[in-house]
CSV table of C-alpha atoms in Angstrom, one decimal:
chain,number,residue,atom,x,y,z
A,1,SER,CA,139.2,35.2,-55.9
A,2,GLY,CA,138.6,37.9,-58.5
A,3,ALA,CA,139.3,41.2,-56.8
A,4,LYS,CA,140.4,43.7,-59.4
A,5,ILE,CA,142.4,46.9,-59.2
A,6,GLY,CA,140.0,49.8,-58.6
A,7,ASP,CA,137.3,47.6,-56.8
A,8,GLN,CA,135.8,48.9,-53.6
A,9,LEU,CA,136.3,46.9,-50.4
A,10,VAL,CA,133.1,46.6,-48.4
A,11,VAL,CA,131.9,45.0,-45.2
A,12,SER,CA,128.4,44.1,-44.2
A,13,GLY,CA,128.6,45.7,-40.8
A,14,LEU,CA,130.9,47.1,-38.1
A,15,PRO,CA,133.8,44.7,-37.4
A,16,GLY,CA,135.0,44.3,-33.8
A,17,ALA,CA,131.7,44.4,-32.0
A,18,SER,CA,131.8,40.7,-31.0
A,19,ALA,CA,135.2,40.9,-29.4
A,20,ALA,CA,134.3,44.1,-27.7
A,21,GLY,CA,131.2,42.5,-26.3
A,22,LEU,CA,133.2,39.6,-24.9
A,23,ALA,CA,135.7,42.0,-23.3
A,24,LEU,CA,132.8,44.0,-21.7
A,25,LEU,CA,131.3,40.7,-20.4
A,26,LYS,CA,134.7,39.6,-18.9
A,27,ALA,CA,135.1,43.0,-17.2
A,28,ASP,CA,131.5,42.8,-15.8
A,29,LYS,CA,130.5,46.0,-17.7
A,30,ARG,CA,127.7,44.6,-19.8
A,31,LYS,CA,125.3,47.4,-18.8
A,32,LEU,CA,127.5,50.1,-20.2
A,33,PHE,CA,127.2,49.0,-23.8
A,34,PRO,CA,124.3,46.6,-24.2
A,35,GLU,CA,124.2,46.7,-28.0
A,36,ILE,CA,127.9,45.8,-28.2
A,37,VAL,CA,127.4,42.9,-25.7
A,38,ASN,CA,124.5,41.6,-27.7
A,39,ALA,CA,126.7,41.5,-30.8
A,40,HIS,CA,128.6,38.8,-28.9
A,41,LEU,CA,125.8,37.1,-27.1
A,42,GLN,CA,123.2,37.0,-29.9
A,43,PRO,CA,125.1,36.7,-33.2
A,44,SER,CA,123.1,36.7,-36.3
A,45,VAL,CA,124.2,35.7,-39.8
A,46,ASP,CA,122.2,37.6,-42.4
A,47,GLY,CA,122.3,35.6,-45.6
A,48,LYS,CA,120.4,38.4,-47.3
A,49,LYS,CA,123.4,40.6,-46.9
A,50,ALA,CA,125.6,38.0,-48.7
A,51,HIS,CA,123.1,37.7,-51.5
A,52,ALA,CA,122.9,41.5,-51.8
A,53,LEU,CA,126.7,41.7,-52.2
A,54,ILE,CA,126.6,39.0,-54.8
A,55,SER,CA,123.8,40.8,-56.7
A,56,ALA,CA,125.8,44.1,-56.5
A,57,GLY,CA,128.6,42.3,-58.5
A,58,ALA,CA,131.0,41.0,-55.9
A,59,THR,CA,134.3,40.1,-57.5
A,60,ALA,CA,135.6,38.4,-54.3
A,61,MET,CA,133.8,37.6,-51.0
A,62,CYS,CA,134.3,35.7,-47.8
A,63,ASP,CA,132.8,35.6,-44.3
A,64,LEU,CA,134.6,37.7,-41.7
A,65,SER,CA,135.4,34.9,-39.3
A,66,ASP,CA,139.1,35.2,-38.7
A,67,GLY,CA,139.5,38.9,-38.4
A,68,LEU,CA,139.5,41.8,-40.8
A,69,LEU,CA,143.3,41.7,-41.5
A,70,VAL,CA,143.4,37.9,-42.0
A,71,ASP,CA,140.3,37.7,-44.2
A,72,VAL,CA,141.2,40.7,-46.3
A,73,SER,CA,144.8,39.3,-46.7
A,74,ARG,CA,143.2,36.1,-48.0
A,75,ILE,CA,141.3,38.0,-50.7
A,76,SER,CA,144.5,40.0,-51.5
A,77,ASP,CA,146.6,36.9,-51.8
A,78,ALA,CA,144.1,34.9,-53.8
A,79,SER,CA,143.5,37.8,-56.2
A,80,GLY,CA,147.1,38.9,-56.6
A,81,VAL,CA,146.4,42.5,-55.6
A,82,ALA,CA,147.0,44.8,-52.7
A,83,ILE,CA,144.1,46.2,-50.6
A,84,LYS,CA,144.1,49.5,-48.7
A,85,ILE,CA,141.7,49.8,-45.8
A,86,ASN,CA,140.7,53.2,-44.6
A,87,LEU,CA,139.3,53.1,-41.0
A,88,ASP,CA,138.0,56.6,-41.3
A,89,HIS,CA,135.2,55.1,-43.4
A,90,LEU,CA,133.8,53.4,-40.2
A,91,ASP,CA,131.9,55.0,-37.4
A,92,LEU,CA,134.0,53.7,-34.5
A,93,THR,CA,132.5,55.9,-31.8
A,94,SER,CA,130.8,53.1,-29.9
A,95,LEU,CA,133.9,50.8,-30.0
A,96,ALA,CA,136.2,53.7,-29.1
A,97,ASP,CA,133.9,54.5,-26.1
A,98,ALA,CA,134.0,50.8,-25.0
A,99,GLY,CA,137.8,50.8,-25.5
A,100,ASN,CA,138.1,53.8,-23.3
A,101,ALA,CA,136.0,52.2,-20.6
A,102,LEU,CA,138.2,49.1,-20.6
A,103,ALA,CA,141.5,50.9,-21.3
A,104,VAL,CA,141.8,48.8,-24.5
A,105,ASP,CA,142.8,49.9,-28.0
A,106,PRO,CA,139.6,49.3,-30.0
A,107,MET,CA,141.7,48.8,-33.2
A,108,SER,CA,142.6,45.4,-31.8
A,109,TRP,CA,138.9,44.5,-32.0
A,110,VAL,CA,138.3,46.1,-35.4
A,111,LEU,CA,141.4,44.5,-37.1
A,112,THR,CA,141.7,41.1,-35.5
A,113,SER,CA,138.3,40.1,-34.0
A,114,GLY,CA,136.9,37.0,-35.6
A,115,GLU,CA,133.5,35.4,-35.2
A,116,GLU,CA,131.9,38.6,-36.4
A,117,HIS,CA,129.1,37.0,-38.6
A,118,LEU,CA,129.7,39.6,-41.3
A,119,PHE,CA,130.8,39.5,-44.9
A,120,ILE,CA,133.7,41.2,-46.6
A,121,ALA,CA,133.6,41.7,-50.4
A,122,THR,CA,135.1,43.6,-53.3
A,123,LEU,CA,132.7,45.3,-55.7
A,124,PRO,CA,133.3,47.1,-59.0
A,125,PRO,CA,134.0,50.8,-58.6
A,126,SER,CA,130.6,51.7,-60.2
A,127,ALA,CA,128.6,49.3,-58.0
A,128,VAL,CA,125.9,50.7,-55.8
A,129,LEU,CA,126.4,49.6,-52.2
A,130,PRO,CA,123.7,47.3,-50.8
A,131,GLU,CA,121.8,48.7,-47.8
A,132,GLY,CA,124.0,48.4,-44.7
A,133,ALA,CA,127.2,47.7,-46.5
A,134,LEU,CA,130.1,50.0,-45.7
A,135,GLN,CA,132.9,50.9,-48.1
A,136,ILE,CA,136.1,50.6,-46.1
A,137,GLY,CA,138.8,50.5,-48.8
A,138,GLU,CA,139.9,49.8,-52.3
A,139,VAL,CA,141.9,47.3,-54.3
A,140,ILE,CA,145.2,48.7,-55.6
A,141,HIS,CA,148.4,47.6,-57.4
A,142,GLY,CA,150.8,45.5,-55.4
A,143,ALA,CA,150.5,42.9,-52.7
A,144,GLY,CA,149.3,42.7,-49.1
A,145,VAL,CA,147.1,44.9,-46.9
A,146,GLU,CA,147.7,48.3,-45.6
A,147,VAL,CA,145.5,50.1,-43.0
A,148,PHE,CA,145.1,53.8,-42.8
A,149,GLY,CA,142.9,56.2,-40.7
A,150,LYS,CA,143.0,58.5,-37.7
A,151,PHE,CA,142.8,55.4,-35.4
A,152,SER,CA,145.7,53.6,-37.1
A,153,ASP,CA,149.4,54.2,-37.5
A,154,ALA,CA,149.5,52.8,-41.1
A,155,ARG,CA,149.5,49.2,-39.9
A,156,ILE,CA,150.5,46.5,-42.3
A,157,SER,CA,149.1,43.0,-41.9
A,158,ASP,CA,151.4,40.4,-40.4
A,159,LYS,CA,148.7,37.7,-41.2
A,160,ASN,CA,148.5,36.5,-37.6
A,161,THR,CA,145.8,34.0,-37.5
A,162,TRP,CA,142.7,34.5,-35.5
A,163,GLN,CA,142.3,32.5,-32.4
A,164,HIS,CA,138.7,31.8,-31.8
A,165,PHE,CA,137.2,32.9,-28.5
A,166,GLU,CA,138.2,30.9,-25.5
A,167,LYS,CA,135.9,29.9,-22.6
């Protein structure tokens, strides 16, 4: 992995939607948030988004299959750098609304949900973000992953591994 200090951390979509969709299904509340439920029922891997990140100069990249914290930690460890995630860069309104409806902290979905069918990458600071990519952080000196934002309490990754959805 080649993430460099100063690189942007970007994601190809909103993490957490698949786990939120599953939670809504289990609570029999699919009609409240059909778009979120569809993120779980009808996942779609858009290879064009991966190619766009590569074309934009990705210095490190992986699929977001084991949760944001786990996968960003892998990039951090492999590159020998720290990564700071700022959740204020994400529009979490729909997930926060779903979390309120279920009395669940939506950050559990955003930070630990796997099976998202998204890509996470680091791009040079001057890179233009591909369409649909969201800048969610930056690569800094140090080691590990820190999470900041109004929805977080400066969480630090404990590298818990993602447990894929159960039946």
